[in-house]
PDB file of C-alpha atoms in Angstrom:
ATOM      1  CA  UNK V   1       0.000   0.000   0.000  1.00 44.00           C
ATOM      2  CA  UNK V   2       1.023   3.622  -0.395  1.00 48.00           C
ATOM      3  CA  UNK V   3       2.463   4.880   2.896  1.00 65.00           C
ATOM      4  CA  UNK V   4       0.429   8.075   3.096  1.00 86.00           C
ATOM      5  CA  UNK V   5       0.129   9.098   6.737  1.00 93.00           C
ATOM      6  CA  UNK V   6      -2.291  11.902   5.916  1.00 93.00           C
ATOM      7  CA  UNK V   7      -4.947   9.896   4.079  1.00 94.00           C
ATOM      8  CA  UNK V   8      -8.201   8.900   5.751  1.00 96.00           C
ATOM      9  CA  UNK V   9      -9.309   5.357   6.599  1.00 97.00           C
ATOM     10  CA  UNK V  10     -12.213   3.741   8.396  1.00 97.00           C
ATOM     11  CA  UNK V  11     -12.984   1.369  11.235  1.00 97.00           C
ATOM     12  CA  UNK V  12     -16.484   0.146  10.512  1.00 95.00           C
ATOM     13  CA  UNK V  13     -18.478   3.303   9.830  1.00 96.00           C
ATOM     14  CA  UNK V  14     -16.054   5.585  11.681  1.00 97.00           C
ATOM     15  CA  UNK V  15     -13.901   7.724   9.393  1.00 97.00           C
ATOM     16  CA  UNK V  16     -10.456   8.626  10.724  1.00 97.00           C
ATOM     17  CA  UNK V  17      -8.698  11.579   9.046  1.00 97.00           C
ATOM     18  CA  UNK V  18      -5.054  10.495   9.432  1.00 96.00           C
ATOM     19  CA  UNK V  19      -3.229   7.202   9.868  1.00 97.00           C
ATOM     20  CA  UNK V  20      -1.750   8.189  13.213  1.00 97.00           C
ATOM     21  CA  UNK V  21      -3.367   6.832  16.390  1.00 98.00           C
ATOM     22  CA  UNK V  22      -2.519   8.145  19.864  1.00 98.00           C
ATOM     23  CA  UNK V  23      -2.136   5.113  22.124  1.00 96.00           C
ATOM     24  CA  UNK V  24      -4.141   4.377  25.245  1.00 94.00           C
ATOM     25  CA  UNK V  25      -1.755   4.683  28.189  1.00 93.00           C
ATOM     26  CA  UNK V  26      -2.702   4.139  31.817  1.00 89.00           C
ATOM     27  CA  UNK V  27      -2.089   7.233  33.926  1.00 91.00           C
ATOM     28  CA  UNK V  28      -1.361   9.299  30.831  1.00 95.00           C
ATOM     29  CA  UNK V  29      -4.210   9.331  28.296  1.00 95.00           C
ATOM     30  CA  UNK V  30      -6.498  11.710  30.130  1.00 94.00           C
ATOM     31  CA  UNK V  31      -8.756  14.104  28.268  1.00 93.00           C
ATOM     32  CA  UNK V  32      -6.128  16.860  28.208  1.00 94.00           C
ATOM     33  CA  UNK V  33      -3.597  14.478  26.627  1.00 96.00           C
ATOM     34  CA  UNK V  34      -6.078  13.318  24.006  1.00 96.00           C
ATOM     35  CA  UNK V  35      -7.094  16.855  23.081  1.00 94.00           C
ATOM     36  CA  UNK V  36      -3.469  17.800  22.676  1.00 96.00           C
ATOM     37  CA  UNK V  37      -2.891  14.793  20.432  1.00 96.00           C
ATOM     38  CA  UNK V  38      -5.764  15.816  18.193  1.00 95.00           C
ATOM     39  CA  UNK V  39      -4.302  19.325  17.859  1.00 95.00           C
ATOM     40  CA  UNK V  40      -0.996  17.832  16.731  1.00 96.00           C
ATOM     41  CA  UNK V  41      -2.430  15.604  14.037  1.00 96.00           C
ATOM     42  CA  UNK V  42      -3.535  12.328  15.616  1.00 97.00           C
ATOM     43  CA  UNK V  43      -6.441  11.010  13.576  1.00 97.00           C
ATOM     44  CA  UNK V  44      -7.733   8.794  16.383  1.00 97.00           C
ATOM     45  CA  UNK V  45      -7.196   9.217  20.117  1.00 97.00           C
ATOM     46  CA  UNK V  46      -7.772   6.635  22.840  1.00 96.00           C
ATOM     47  CA  UNK V  47      -8.639   6.808  26.509  1.00 95.00           C
ATOM     48  CA  UNK V  48      -6.585   5.132  29.155  1.00 91.00           C
ATOM     49  CA  UNK V  49      -7.771   1.698  30.271  1.00 91.00           C
ATOM     50  CA  UNK V  50     -11.166   1.731  31.976  1.00 94.00           C
ATOM     51  CA  UNK V  51     -12.066  -1.049  34.379  1.00 92.00           C
ATOM     52  CA  UNK V  52     -15.190  -2.968  33.357  1.00 94.00           C
ATOM     53  CA  UNK V  53     -15.679  -3.983  36.993  1.00 92.00           C
ATOM     54  CA  UNK V  54     -15.452  -0.341  38.066  1.00 94.00           C
ATOM     55  CA  UNK V  55     -18.092   0.664  35.533  1.00 95.00           C
ATOM     56  CA  UNK V  56     -20.305  -2.228  36.577  1.00 93.00           C
ATOM     57  CA  UNK V  57     -20.119  -1.136  40.219  1.00 93.00           C
ATOM     58  CA  UNK V  58     -20.716   2.502  39.213  1.00 92.00           C
ATOM     59  CA  UNK V  59     -17.481   3.584  40.859  1.00 90.00           C
ATOM     60  CA  UNK V  60     -17.342   7.386  40.636  1.00 88.00           C
ATOM     61  CA  UNK V  61     -13.673   7.605  39.717  1.00 87.00           C
ATOM     62  CA  UNK V  62     -14.123   5.000  36.972  1.00 91.00           C
ATOM     63  CA  UNK V  63     -17.277   6.627  35.630  1.00 91.00           C
ATOM     64  CA  UNK V  64     -15.293   9.844  35.347  1.00 88.00           C
ATOM     65  CA  UNK V  65     -13.263   8.254  32.541  1.00 89.00           C
ATOM     66  CA  UNK V  66     -16.390   8.437  30.390  1.00 91.00           C
ATOM     67  CA  UNK V  67     -16.184  12.212  30.253  1.00 88.00           C
ATOM     68  CA  UNK V  68     -15.837  12.926  26.537  1.00 89.00           C
ATOM     69  CA  UNK V  69     -15.165  16.252  24.844  1.00 85.00           C
ATOM     70  CA  UNK V  70     -16.763  17.083  21.507  1.00 83.00           C
ATOM     71  CA  UNK V  71     -13.332  18.086  20.204  1.00 86.00           C
ATOM     72  CA  UNK V  72     -11.889  14.609  20.859  1.00 90.00           C
ATOM     73  CA  UNK V  73     -13.694  12.742  18.096  1.00 93.00           C
ATOM     74  CA  UNK V  74     -12.998  10.250  16.721  1.00 96.00           C
ATOM     75  CA  UNK V  75     -12.312   8.659  20.097  1.00 97.00           C
ATOM     76  CA  UNK V  76     -11.856   5.064  21.244  1.00 97.00           C
ATOM     77  CA  UNK V  77     -12.445   4.210  24.898  1.00 97.00           C
ATOM     78  CA  UNK V  78     -10.424   1.201  26.012  1.00 95.00           C
ATOM     79  CA  UNK V  79     -11.897  -1.237  28.509  1.00 94.00           C
ATOM     80  CA  UNK V  80     -10.296  -4.138  30.349  1.00 91.00           C
ATOM     81  CA  UNK V  81     -11.812  -7.074  32.153  1.00 90.00           C
ATOM     82  CA  UNK V  82     -12.182 -10.844  32.147  1.00 87.00           C
ATOM     83  CA  UNK V  83     -15.906 -11.582  32.558  1.00 91.00           C
ATOM     84  CA  UNK V  84     -17.811 -11.448  29.244  1.00 92.00           C
ATOM     85  CA  UNK V  85     -21.106 -10.257  30.718  1.00 95.00           C
ATOM     86  CA  UNK V  86     -19.503  -7.453  32.693  1.00 95.00           C
ATOM     87  CA  UNK V  87     -17.437  -6.423  29.671  1.00 93.00           C
ATOM     88  CA  UNK V  88     -20.549  -6.329  27.466  1.00 95.00           C
ATOM     89  CA  UNK V  89     -22.275  -4.049  29.964  1.00 96.00           C
ATOM     90  CA  UNK V  90     -19.204  -1.790  30.055  1.00 95.00           C
ATOM     91  CA  UNK V  91     -19.140  -1.627  26.262  1.00 96.00           C
ATOM     92  CA  UNK V  92     -22.760  -0.487  26.216  1.00 95.00           C
ATOM     93  CA  UNK V  93     -21.954   2.236  28.759  1.00 95.00           C
ATOM     94  CA  UNK V  94     -19.004   3.413  26.675  1.00 95.00           C
ATOM     95  CA  UNK V  95     -21.218   3.624  23.594  1.00 94.00           C
ATOM     96  CA  UNK V  96     -23.878   5.535  25.550  1.00 93.00           C
ATOM     97  CA  UNK V  97     -21.230   8.005  26.716  1.00 92.00           C
ATOM     98  CA  UNK V  98     -20.575   8.981  23.111  1.00 92.00           C
ATOM     99  CA  UNK V  99     -17.355   7.148  22.243  1.00 95.00           C
ATOM    100  CA  UNK V 100     -16.921   6.319  18.564  1.00 97.00           C
ATOM    101  CA  UNK V 101     -15.199   2.997  19.236  1.00 97.00           C
ATOM    102  CA  UNK V 102     -14.926   0.464  22.053  1.00 97.00           C
ATOM    103  CA  UNK V 103     -11.404  -0.963  22.355  1.00 95.00           C
ATOM    104  CA  UNK V 104     -10.770  -4.129  24.382  1.00 93.00           C
ATOM    105  CA  UNK V 105      -7.342  -4.528  25.971  1.00 89.00           C
ATOM    106  CA  UNK V 106      -5.697  -7.909  25.328  1.00 84.00           C
ATOM    107  CA  UNK V 107      -2.115  -6.832  25.860  1.00 71.00           C
ATOM    108  CA  UNK V 108      -1.391  -5.004  29.124  1.00 72.00           C
ATOM    109  CA  UNK V 109       1.488  -6.852  30.870  1.00 70.00           C
ATOM    110  CA  UNK V 110       1.230  -4.996  34.208  1.00 75.00           C
ATOM    111  CA  UNK V 111       0.749  -7.375  37.141  1.00 74.00           C
ATOM    112  CA  UNK V 112      -2.200  -5.596  38.754  1.00 78.00           C
ATOM    113  CA  UNK V 113      -4.124  -6.059  35.499  1.00 80.00           C
ATOM    114  CA  UNK V 114      -2.993  -9.573  34.548  1.00 75.00           C
ATOM    115  CA  UNK V 115      -3.650 -10.992  38.023  1.00 75.00           C
ATOM    116  CA  UNK V 116      -7.365 -10.317  37.508  1.00 76.00           C
ATOM    117  CA  UNK V 117      -7.370 -12.366  34.303  1.00 75.00           C
ATOM    118  CA  UNK V 118      -7.467  -9.256  32.116  1.00 76.00           C
ATOM    119  CA  UNK V 119      -4.974  -7.675  29.707  1.00 70.00           C
ATOM    120  CA  UNK V 120      -2.245 -10.018  28.474  1.00 69.00           C
ATOM    121  CA  UNK V 121      -3.717 -12.831  30.579  1.00 73.00           C
ATOM    122  CA  UNK V 122      -6.464 -13.167  27.986  1.00 74.00           C
ATOM    123  CA  UNK V 123      -3.780 -14.482  25.612  1.00 69.00           C
ATOM    124  CA  UNK V 124      -1.733 -16.517  28.073  1.00 68.00           C
ATOM    125  CA  UNK V 125      -2.929 -19.951  26.983  1.00 62.00           C
ATOM    126  CA  UNK V 126      -0.169 -21.546  24.852  1.00 54.00           C
ATOM    127  CA  UNK V 127      -2.311 -21.963  21.733  1.00 56.00           C
ATOM    128  CA  UNK V 128      -3.571 -18.369  21.790  1.00 78.00           C
ATOM    129  CA  UNK V 129      -0.847 -16.398  20.064  1.00 79.00           C
ATOM    130  CA  UNK V 130      -1.745 -13.067  18.478  1.00 80.00           C
ATOM    131  CA  UNK V 131      -1.664 -14.573  14.993  1.00 88.00           C
ATOM    132  CA  UNK V 132      -4.035 -17.358  16.039  1.00 89.00           C
ATOM    133  CA  UNK V 133      -6.467 -15.305  18.100  1.00 88.00           C
ATOM    134  CA  UNK V 134      -6.601 -12.358  15.670  1.00 91.00           C
ATOM    135  CA  UNK V 135      -8.761 -14.091  13.052  1.00 94.00           C
ATOM    136  CA  UNK V 136     -10.981 -15.470  15.823  1.00 92.00           C
ATOM    137  CA  UNK V 137     -11.555 -11.972  17.140  1.00 93.00           C
ATOM    138  CA  UNK V 138     -12.540 -10.812  13.669  1.00 96.00           C
ATOM    139  CA  UNK V 139     -14.934 -13.759  13.335  1.00 95.00           C
ATOM    140  CA  UNK V 140     -16.460 -12.684  16.650  1.00 93.00           C
ATOM    141  CA  UNK V 141     -17.089  -9.184  15.313  1.00 95.00           C
ATOM    142  CA  UNK V 142     -13.939  -7.117  15.846  1.00 96.00           C
ATOM    143  CA  UNK V 143     -13.844  -4.283  13.292  1.00 97.00           C
ATOM    144  CA  UNK V 144     -10.126  -3.598  13.741  1.00 97.00           C
ATOM    145  CA  UNK V 145      -7.077  -5.047  15.491  1.00 97.00           C
ATOM    146  CA  UNK V 146      -4.055  -3.349  17.036  1.00 95.00           C
ATOM    147  CA  UNK V 147      -0.884  -5.390  17.432  1.00 94.00           C
ATOM    148  CA  UNK V 148       2.034  -4.492  19.688  1.00 89.00           C
ATOM    149  CA  UNK V 149       4.470  -7.269  18.722  1.00 85.00           C
ATOM    150  CA  UNK V 150       6.249  -7.735  22.013  1.00 73.00           C
ATOM    151  CA  UNK V 151       5.619 -10.497  24.546  1.00 62.00           C
ATOM    152  CA  UNK V 152       4.266  -9.795  28.014  1.00 55.00           C
ATOM    153  CA  UNK V 153       7.635 -10.971  29.387  1.00 60.00           C
ATOM    154  CA  UNK V 154       9.425  -8.294  27.362  1.00 54.00           C
ATOM    155  CA  UNK V 155       7.244  -5.583  28.907  1.00 55.00           C
ATOM    156  CA  UNK V 156       8.509  -2.497  27.032  1.00 58.00           C
ATOM    157  CA  UNK V 157      12.067  -3.653  26.353  1.00 59.00           C
ATOM    158  CA  UNK V 158      13.616  -4.926  23.152  1.00 67.00           C
ATOM    159  CA  UNK V 159      12.366  -4.190  19.653  1.00 81.00           C
ATOM    160  CA  UNK V 160       8.837  -4.573  18.332  1.00 81.00           C
ATOM    161  CA  UNK V 161       8.799  -7.318  15.678  1.00 88.00           C
ATOM    162  CA  UNK V 162       6.648  -5.853  12.938  1.00 92.00           C
ATOM    163  CA  UNK V 163       7.187  -8.914  10.756  1.00 94.00           C
ATOM    164  CA  UNK V 164       4.387 -10.308  12.956  1.00 94.00           C
ATOM    165  CA  UNK V 165       2.289  -7.262  12.116  1.00 95.00           C
ATOM    166  CA  UNK V 166       2.708  -8.003   8.416  1.00 96.00           C
ATOM    167  CA  UNK V 167       1.630 -11.612   9.013  1.00 96.00           C
ATOM    168  CA  UNK V 168      -1.487 -10.497  10.877  1.00 96.00           C
ATOM    169  CA  UNK V 169      -2.395  -8.092   8.061  1.00 97.00           C
ATOM    170  CA  UNK V 170      -2.363 -11.036   5.661  1.00 96.00           C
ATOM    171  CA  UNK V 171      -4.593 -13.116   7.931  1.00 96.00           C
ATOM    172  CA  UNK V 172      -7.505 -10.715   8.480  1.00 97.00           C
ATOM    173  CA  UNK V 173      -9.705  -8.502   6.351  1.00 96.00           C
ATOM    174  CA  UNK V 174     -10.105  -5.664   8.846  1.00 97.00           C
ATOM    175  CA  UNK V 175      -7.733  -2.700   9.419  1.00 97.00           C
ATOM    176  CA  UNK V 176      -4.669  -3.523  11.506  1.00 97.00           C
ATOM    177  CA  UNK V 177      -2.937  -0.816  13.560  1.00 97.00           C
ATOM    178  CA  UNK V 178       0.804  -1.279  14.148  1.00 96.00           C
ATOM    179  CA  UNK V 179       2.022  -0.322  17.631  1.00 93.00           C
ATOM    180  CA  UNK V 180       5.554  -0.303  18.968  1.00 90.00           C
ATOM    181  CA  UNK V 181       8.674   1.787  18.308  1.00 91.00           C
ATOM    182  CA  UNK V 182       6.865   4.389  16.199  1.00 94.00           C
ATOM    183  CA  UNK V 183       9.140   7.326  17.022  1.00 94.00           C
ATOM    184  CA  UNK V 184       9.506   9.291  13.775  1.00 94.00           C
ATOM    185  CA  UNK V 185       7.684  10.052  10.543  1.00 95.00           C
ATOM    186  CA  UNK V 186      10.250   8.010   8.630  1.00 95.00           C
ATOM    187  CA  UNK V 187       9.710   4.991  10.867  1.00 95.00           C
ATOM    188  CA  UNK V 188       5.928   5.372  10.687  1.00 96.00           C
ATOM    189  CA  UNK V 189       5.999   5.477   6.892  1.00 95.00           C
ATOM    190  CA  UNK V 190       8.290   2.445   6.655  1.00 95.00           C
ATOM    191  CA  UNK V 191       6.061   0.369   8.958  1.00 96.00           C
ATOM    192  CA  UNK V 192       3.015   1.304   6.894  1.00 96.00           C
ATOM    193  CA  UNK V 193       4.836   0.379   3.711  1.00 95.00           C
ATOM    194  CA  UNK V 194       6.442  -2.841   4.924  1.00 95.00           C
ATOM    195  CA  UNK V 195       3.500  -4.334   6.816  1.00 96.00           C
ATOM    196  CA  UNK V 196       0.490  -3.123   4.821  1.00 96.00           C
ATOM    197  CA  UNK V 197      -1.131  -1.996   8.065  1.00 97.00           C
ATOM    198  CA  UNK V 198      -3.863   0.641   8.000  1.00 97.00           C
ATOM    199  CA  UNK V 199      -2.342   2.949  10.619  1.00 97.00           C
ATOM    200  CA  UNK V 200       0.407   3.311  13.199  1.00 97.00           C
ATOM    201  CA  UNK V 201       0.086   3.978  16.917  1.00 97.00           C
ATOM    202  CA  UNK V 202       2.414   6.256  18.877  1.00 96.00           C
ATOM    203  CA  UNK V 203       2.698   5.805  22.625  1.00 94.00           C
ATOM    204  CA  UNK V 204       5.647   6.579  24.890  1.00 93.00           C
ATOM    205  CA  UNK V 205       7.217   8.904  22.308  1.00 95.00           C
ATOM    206  CA  UNK V 206       4.265  11.252  22.844  1.00 96.00           C
ATOM    207  CA  UNK V 207       4.622  11.557  26.617  1.00 96.00           C
ATOM    208  CA  UNK V 208       5.331  15.207  27.292  1.00 96.00           C
ATOM    209  CA  UNK V 209       6.257  15.536  23.642  1.00 97.00           C
ATOM    210  CA  UNK V 210       3.339  16.531  21.365  1.00 97.00           C
ATOM    211  CA  UNK V 211       5.936  17.752  18.854  1.00 97.00           C
ATOM    212  CA  UNK V 212       6.826  14.093  18.191  1.00 96.00           C
ATOM    213  CA  UNK V 213       3.182  13.465  17.298  1.00 96.00           C
ATOM    214  CA  UNK V 214       3.241  16.554  15.089  1.00 96.00           C
ATOM    215  CA  UNK V 215       6.438  15.470  13.359  1.00 96.00           C
ATOM    216  CA  UNK V 216       5.002  12.034  12.593  1.00 95.00           C
ATOM    217  CA  UNK V 217       1.760  13.613  11.380  1.00 95.00           C
ATOM    218  CA  UNK V 218       3.696  16.093   9.233  1.00 93.00           C
ATOM    219  CA  UNK V 219       2.328  19.229  10.901  1.00 92.00           C
ATOM    220  CA  UNK V 220       5.464  20.173  12.869  1.00 91.00           C
ATOM    221  CA  UNK V 221       8.895  20.874  11.463  1.00 86.00           C
ATOM    222  CA  UNK V 222      11.717  21.793  13.777  1.00 87.00           C
ATOM    223  CA  UNK V 223      12.555  21.748  17.462  1.00 92.00           C
ATOM    224  CA  UNK V 224      10.236  23.560  19.921  1.00 96.00           C
ATOM    225  CA  UNK V 225      11.605  26.604  21.718  1.00 96.00           C
ATOM    226  CA  UNK V 226      11.644  26.830  25.488  1.00 97.00           C
ATOM    227  CA  UNK V 227       8.655  29.157  25.224  1.00 97.00           C
ATOM    228  CA  UNK V 228       6.769  26.570  23.156  1.00 97.00           C
ATOM    229  CA  UNK V 229       7.526  23.853  25.683  1.00 98.00           C
ATOM    230  CA  UNK V 230       6.443  25.883  28.696  1.00 98.00           C
ATOM    231  CA  UNK V 231       3.287  27.132  26.969  1.00 98.00           C
ATOM    232  CA  UNK V 232       2.181  23.606  26.015  1.00 98.00           C
ATOM    233  CA  UNK V 233       2.938  22.333  29.514  1.00 98.00           C
ATOM    234  CA  UNK V 234       0.936  25.158  31.070  1.00 98.00           C
ATOM    235  CA  UNK V 235      -2.006  24.526  28.738  1.00 97.00           C
ATOM    236  CA  UNK V 236      -1.873  20.827  29.566  1.00 97.00           C
ATOM    237  CA  UNK V 237      -1.779  21.630  33.288  1.00 97.00           C
ATOM    238  CA  UNK V 238      -4.781  23.953  33.100  1.00 96.00           C
ATOM    239  CA  UNK V 239      -6.785  21.473  31.031  1.00 94.00           C
ATOM    240  CA  UNK V 240      -5.945  18.711  33.513  1.00 95.00           C
ATOM    241  CA  UNK V 241      -7.017  20.834  36.489  1.00 95.00           C
ATOM    242  CA  UNK V 242     -10.322  21.572  34.738  1.00 91.00           C
ATOM    243  CA  UNK V 243     -10.771  17.859  34.159  1.00 89.00           C
ATOM    244  CA  UNK V 244      -9.932  16.371  37.549  1.00 88.00           C
ATOM    245  CA  UNK V 245      -9.732  19.234  40.016  1.00 92.00           C
ATOM    246  CA  UNK V 246      -6.613  20.858  41.468  1.00 95.00           C
ATOM    247  CA  UNK V 247      -6.134  18.400  44.324  1.00 94.00           C
ATOM    248  CA  UNK V 248      -5.908  15.324  42.086  1.00 93.00           C
ATOM    249  CA  UNK V 249      -4.120  17.165  39.300  1.00 96.00           C
ATOM    250  CA  UNK V 250      -1.305  18.349  41.582  1.00 96.00           C
ATOM    251  CA  UNK V 251      -0.007  14.821  42.098  1.00 95.00           C
ATOM    252  CA  UNK V 252      -0.951  13.524  38.664  1.00 96.00           C
ATOM    253  CA  UNK V 253       1.030  16.196  36.819  1.00 97.00           C
ATOM    254  CA  UNK V 254       4.356  15.626  38.583  1.00 97.00           C
ATOM    255  CA  UNK V 255       5.535  12.923  36.170  1.00 96.00           C
ATOM    256  CA  UNK V 256       4.817  15.196  33.210  1.00 97.00           C
ATOM    257  CA  UNK V 257       7.287  17.882  34.329  1.00 97.00           C
ATOM    258  CA  UNK V 258      10.276  15.681  33.578  1.00 96.00           C
ATOM    259  CA  UNK V 259       8.741  14.492  30.293  1.00 97.00           C
ATOM    260  CA  UNK V 260       8.163  18.023  29.008  1.00 97.00           C
ATOM    261  CA  UNK V 261      11.279  19.676  30.373  1.00 97.00           C
ATOM    262  CA  UNK V 262      13.737  16.850  29.655  1.00 94.00           C
ATOM    263  CA  UNK V 263      15.321  15.955  26.315  1.00 92.00           C
ATOM    264  CA  UNK V 264      17.866  18.745  26.891  1.00 92.00           C
ATOM    265  CA  UNK V 265      15.208  21.461  26.885  1.00 95.00           C
ATOM    266  CA  UNK V 266      15.893  22.579  30.461  1.00 96.00           C
ATOM    267  CA  UNK V 267      18.513  21.613  33.053  1.00 94.00           C
ATOM    268  CA  UNK V 268      17.505  18.407  34.850  1.00 90.00           C
ATOM    269  CA  UNK V 269      17.278  20.006  38.330  1.00 94.00           C
ATOM    270  CA  UNK V 270      14.520  22.332  37.072  1.00 96.00           C
ATOM    271  CA  UNK V 271      11.925  19.560  36.751  1.00 95.00           C
ATOM    272  CA  UNK V 272      12.922  18.193  40.162  1.00 95.00           C
ATOM    273  CA  UNK V 273      12.371  21.663  41.626  1.00 96.00           C
ATOM    274  CA  UNK V 274       8.837  21.785  40.204  1.00 97.00           C
ATOM    275  CA  UNK V 275       7.991  18.372  41.650  1.00 96.00           C
ATOM    276  CA  UNK V 276       8.755  19.678  45.137  1.00 96.00           C
ATOM    277  CA  UNK V 277       6.429  22.681  44.846  1.00 97.00           C
ATOM    278  CA  UNK V 278       3.143  22.329  46.724  1.00 94.00           C
ATOM    279  CA  UNK V 279       0.622  24.023  44.428  1.00 96.00           C
ATOM    280  CA  UNK V 280      -0.150  24.326  40.738  1.00 97.00           C
ATOM    281  CA  UNK V 281       0.030  28.101  41.130  1.00 97.00           C
ATOM    282  CA  UNK V 282       3.619  27.890  42.352  1.00 97.00           C
ATOM    283  CA  UNK V 283       4.551  25.675  39.399  1.00 98.00           C
ATOM    284  CA  UNK V 284       2.977  28.125  36.931  1.00 98.00           C
ATOM    285  CA  UNK V 285       4.828  31.036  38.523  1.00 97.00           C
ATOM    286  CA  UNK V 286       8.152  29.224  38.296  1.00 97.00           C
ATOM    287  CA  UNK V 287       7.561  28.215  34.671  1.00 98.00           C
ATOM    288  CA  UNK V 288       6.737  31.768  33.612  1.00 97.00           C
ATOM    289  CA  UNK V 289       9.886  32.986  35.365  1.00 97.00           C
ATOM    290  CA  UNK V 290      11.956  30.441  33.439  1.00 97.00           C
ATOM    291  CA  UNK V 291      10.433  31.388  30.061  1.00 97.00           C
ATOM    292  CA  UNK V 292       8.727  34.814  30.204  1.00 95.00           C
ATOM    293  CA  UNK V 293       7.881  34.704  26.500  1.00 96.00           C
ATOM    294  CA  UNK V 294       5.683  31.663  27.089  1.00 97.00           C
ATOM    295  CA  UNK V 295       2.786  33.884  28.176  1.00 97.00           C
ATOM    296  CA  UNK V 296       2.296  35.183  24.632  1.00 97.00           C
ATOM    297  CA  UNK V 297       2.539  31.674  23.166  1.00 97.00           C
ATOM    298  CA  UNK V 298       0.045  30.368  25.719  1.00 97.00           C
ATOM    299  CA  UNK V 299      -2.382  33.176  24.920  1.00 97.00           C
ATOM    300  CA  UNK V 300      -2.287  32.231  21.230  1.00 96.00           C
ATOM    301  CA  UNK V 301      -2.842  28.568  22.029  1.00 95.00           C
ATOM    302  CA  UNK V 302      -5.812  29.307  24.268  1.00 93.00           C
ATOM    303  CA  UNK V 303      -7.340  31.673  21.700  1.00 93.00           C
ATOM    304  CA  UNK V 304      -7.353  28.861  19.130  1.00 89.00           C
ATOM    305  CA  UNK V 305      -9.097  26.326  21.370  1.00 86.00           C
ATOM    306  CA  UNK V 306     -12.752  25.432  20.725  1.00 78.00           C
ATOM    307  CA  UNK V 307     -15.217  26.134  23.537  1.00 72.00           C
ATOM    308  CA  UNK V 308     -15.125  23.368  26.164  1.00 63.00           C
ATOM    309  CA  UNK V 309     -18.124  21.119  25.603  1.00 62.00           C
ATOM    310  CA  UNK V 310     -18.440  17.675  27.100  1.00 56.00           C
ATOM    311  CA  UNK V 311     -20.848  14.839  26.492  1.00 48.00           C
ATOM    312  CA  UNK V 312     -21.945  13.932  29.986  1.00 46.00           C
ATOM    313  CA  UNK V 313     -23.806  10.895  31.256  1.00 45.00           C
ATOM    314  CA  UNK V 314     -26.353  11.308  34.038  1.00 45.00           C
ATOM    315  CA  UNK V 315     -23.673  10.911  36.694  1.00 45.00           C
ATOM    316  CA  UNK V 316     -22.876  12.567  40.037  1.00 40.00           C
ATOM    317  CA  UNK V 317     -21.694  16.147  39.680  1.00 35.00           C
ATOM    318  CA  UNK V 318     -18.651  15.437  41.850  1.00 35.00           C
ATOM    319  CA  UNK V 319     -17.097  13.397  39.039  1.00 39.00           C
ATOM    320  CA  UNK V 320     -16.833  16.466  36.871  1.00 37.00           C
ATOM    321  CA  UNK V 321     -15.522  18.689  39.606  1.00 35.00           C
ATOM    322  CA  UNK V 322     -12.493  16.683  40.586  1.00 35.00           C
ATOM    323  CA  UNK V 323     -14.467  14.472  42.972  1.00 30.00           C
TER     324      UNK V 323
END
């Protein structure tokens, strides 16, 4: 196939404008992260993993993951679980919340997920390799498959074997998304070309680095300035506070400081200094002091944002106020 990252494709009836998918990542893929990915050229964005059991029990924190912004579409919400009936109920809730796609996790290698029988445990039987279970999933109704060709034992080490992706593409007649080691536009194009997959998924390369997403999507050329970095971090912080409330956001955001400010953009001690600050306001003040020109960049970014509109289920108000 022609490796055109900027052409549209479909999953079922859902049209996706580019062949770049922003991966679902636990503790990362919040609404603010997804919105940022859309701005930088991701054609499809995904939520972090949502517990089917949590949805079934109407857990407030879990239900909060079904907060969906109108500017996030097309959006896939990823669920994980091990009991078919509970997972079916969760899928119906995700659809009712307004998600375009329901994504089922078969690959998470993290112990707290696999010990419940979910994630990679769903494939742990010896005969159920990805190449064997893929066609069975399609027979059962799956409209698309995503393959991250590493074993659960590898976790996130080693190299993704996209020869397996090419084999899966040959076995099924639905779009296959290639995940793993997609870190540049050149690499994305070569994986598309060599495997025949429909799209590529970027994950860890996007953490604190929307410019990597933009480079792969072909909408960014060049290295961001310090002012660009600080402005995007501040916008992400404010969007996260609006999403989950300042108390939760204060702790959640700490890991992002190193992601944004690393890669030689700022001295390493600077991110460590921000982590030790007690309030979001103190972090903002310190960031503006480090890059005064960021205020003008931030103002331009905020002026270009669409009005915040969310599709809300009939859920407790506390969920949407950081509860």
